[in-house]
Amino acid sequence: GKTTATPVEIMNAILKAPVDLLWFGGIGTYLRASTETNADVGDRANDAIRVTALDVRAKVIGEGANLGVTQRARIEFGLAGGRCNSDAIDNSAGVNCSDVEVNIKIALASAMRKGQLARPARNKLLSEMTGEVGGLVLSNNYQQTLALSIARKRGLADIAHQSRFMTALEARGLLNRAVETLPS
């Protein structure tokens, strides 16, 4: 067998490996749909490495990155039996943590302006809240992914409700089906 490989060959082999979890944690789009070209993806730096969703043999794709997988590739991977969320879902804990931190700082700002709370005391309080904030964020994330899993499990049983919901969001200008690659 082959005893040497180029970096591109190694990365290609990793993307195509039969694993439980393929985790993206860096910059770049590494999976595209079989109906897309590398030019469609718009990430020339990773053209040589990128594979199609149908090449992936992982059971689950997770993302600590952004845009590691195109939307069409997510759909194709899911239709082929794989499991994946959007990168926004997989990254939501970080965003939620920042939101909670900002909201706490806003809540404490009034006391600081009135001289009732000094910055060192505020920082100590924030540090003491780390565990509680972490627990809250993890609970939020768990509930979000549970809701998605339940919706997926119900599948076509909820299609009429989901269709009406998308229509309502679209009517309010909160959803663009073409951008999100959703059916009409």
Coordinates of C-alpha atoms in Angstrom, one line a residue, residues 5-156:
A5 CA 0.5 11.1 1.3
T6 CA 0.3 14.8 0.6
P7 CA -1.5 17.2 3.1
V8 CA -4.4 17.4 0.6
E9 CA -4.7 13.6 0.4
I10 CA -4.7 13.3 4.2
M11 CA -7.3 16.0 4.6
N12 CA -9.5 14.4 1.9
A13 CA -9.2 11.0 3.7
I14 CA -10.2 12.6 7.0
L15 CA -13.3 14.1 5.3
K16 CA -14.3 10.8 3.8
A17 CA -13.4 8.6 6.8
P18 CA -16.1 6.2 8.3
V19 CA -16.4 7.9 11.7
D20 CA -19.2 8.7 14.2
L21 CA -18.4 12.5 14.2
L22 CA -16.8 14.8 11.7
W23 CA -16.0 18.0 13.6
F24 CA -15.2 21.3 11.9
G25 CA -13.4 23.8 14.1
G26 CA -11.6 26.1 11.6
I27 CA -12.1 28.5 8.8
G28 CA -13.2 27.2 5.4
T29 CA -16.0 25.4 3.5
Y30 CA -15.1 21.8 3.2
L31 CA -18.3 20.1 2.1
R32 CA -20.5 21.0 -0.9
A33 CA -23.5 19.3 -2.5
S34 CA -22.9 17.1 -5.5
T35 CA -25.0 19.6 -7.4
E36 CA -22.7 22.5 -6.6
T37 CA -19.3 23.4 -8.0
N38 CA -16.3 24.7 -6.1
A39 CA -17.0 28.1 -7.8
D40 CA -20.5 28.0 -6.3
V41 CA -19.0 27.7 -2.9
G42 CA -16.8 30.8 -3.1
D43 CA -13.9 29.5 -1.0
R44 CA -11.0 29.0 -3.5
A45 CA -8.4 28.4 -0.8
N46 CA -10.1 25.0 0.0
D47 CA -11.1 23.8 -3.5
A48 CA -8.5 21.1 -3.5
I49 CA -9.6 19.7 -0.2
R50 CA -13.4 20.0 -0.5
V51 CA -15.5 16.9 -1.0
T52 CA -19.2 16.4 -1.7
A53 CA -21.7 15.6 1.0
L54 CA -22.2 12.2 -0.7
D55 CA -18.5 11.4 -0.1
V56 CA -18.8 11.8 3.6
R57 CA -19.2 8.6 5.6
A58 CA -19.5 10.2 9.1
K59 CA -22.7 9.7 10.9
V60 CA -22.8 13.2 12.3
I61 CA -21.3 16.5 11.4
G62 CA -20.7 19.1 14.1
E63 CA -19.4 22.6 13.7
G64 CA -17.5 24.9 15.9
A65 CA -16.6 26.8 12.7
N66 CA -18.8 28.9 10.4
L67 CA -19.8 27.7 7.0
G68 CA -17.9 24.5 7.0
V69 CA -20.7 23.0 5.0
T70 CA -22.9 24.6 2.4
Q71 CA -26.7 24.7 3.0
R72 CA -27.3 22.4 0.0
A73 CA -24.6 20.0 1.3
R74 CA -26.4 19.9 4.7
I75 CA -29.6 18.9 3.0
E76 CA -27.9 16.3 0.8
F77 CA -26.1 14.8 3.8
G78 CA -29.3 14.7 5.7
L79 CA -31.2 13.0 2.9
A80 CA -28.4 10.4 2.7
G81 CA -29.0 9.5 6.4
G82 CA -26.4 11.8 8.1
R83 CA -27.2 14.1 11.0
C84 CA -26.2 17.7 11.1
N85 CA -27.4 21.1 12.3
S86 CA -26.7 24.4 10.8
D87 CA -23.5 26.0 12.1
A88 CA -25.6 28.6 13.9
I89 CA -27.1 25.9 16.1
D90 CA -23.8 24.2 16.8
N91 CA -22.3 27.6 17.7
S92 CA -25.3 28.9 19.6
A93 CA -23.8 28.3 23.1
G94 CA -21.0 30.8 22.4
V95 CA -23.5 33.4 21.2
N96 CA -25.8 32.7 24.1
C97 CA -23.0 33.0 26.6
S98 CA -22.1 36.4 25.1
D99 CA -25.7 37.5 25.2
V100 CA -26.0 36.5 28.9
E101 CA -22.8 38.3 29.8
V102 CA -23.8 41.5 28.0
N103 CA -27.2 41.5 29.7
I104 CA -25.7 41.0 33.1
K105 CA -23.3 43.9 32.5
I106 CA -26.2 46.1 31.3
A107 CA -28.1 45.2 34.5
L108 CA -25.1 46.1 36.7
A109 CA -24.3 49.3 34.8
S110 CA -26.9 51.4 36.7
A111 CA -25.4 50.4 40.0
M112 CA -21.9 51.3 38.7
R113 CA -23.1 54.7 37.4
K114 CA -24.7 55.5 40.8
G115 CA -21.4 54.6 42.5
Q116 CA -23.0 51.6 44.3
L117 CA -20.8 49.1 42.6
A118 CA -17.1 49.5 41.8
R119 CA -15.6 47.8 38.7
P120 CA -13.5 45.4 40.7
A121 CA -16.6 44.3 42.7
R122 CA -18.5 43.9 39.4
N123 CA -15.8 41.8 37.9
K124 CA -15.6 39.6 41.0
L125 CA -19.4 39.2 40.8
L126 CA -19.2 38.3 37.1
S127 CA -16.5 35.7 37.9
E128 CA -18.6 34.2 40.7
M129 CA -21.5 33.8 38.2
T130 CA -19.5 31.8 35.7
G131 CA -20.9 28.4 36.8
E132 CA -24.5 29.6 36.8
V133 CA -24.1 31.2 33.4
G134 CA -22.5 28.1 32.0
G135 CA -25.4 26.0 33.4
L136 CA -28.0 28.3 31.9
V137 CA -26.3 28.3 28.5
L138 CA -25.9 24.5 28.4
S139 CA -29.6 24.1 29.4
N140 CA -30.6 26.5 26.6
N141 CA -28.5 24.6 24.1
Y142 CA -29.8 21.3 25.2
Q143 CA -33.4 22.5 24.9
Q144 CA -32.8 23.9 21.4
T145 CA -31.2 20.8 20.1
L146 CA -33.9 18.7 21.7
A147 CA -36.6 20.7 20.0
L148 CA -34.9 20.2 16.7
S149 CA -34.6 16.4 17.3
I150 CA -38.3 16.2 18.2
A151 CA -39.2 18.2 15.1
R152 CA -37.1 15.9 12.9
K153 CA -38.5 12.8 14.5
R154 CA -42.1 13.9 13.8
G155 CA -41.0 14.4 10.2
L156 CA -43.9 14.7 7.7

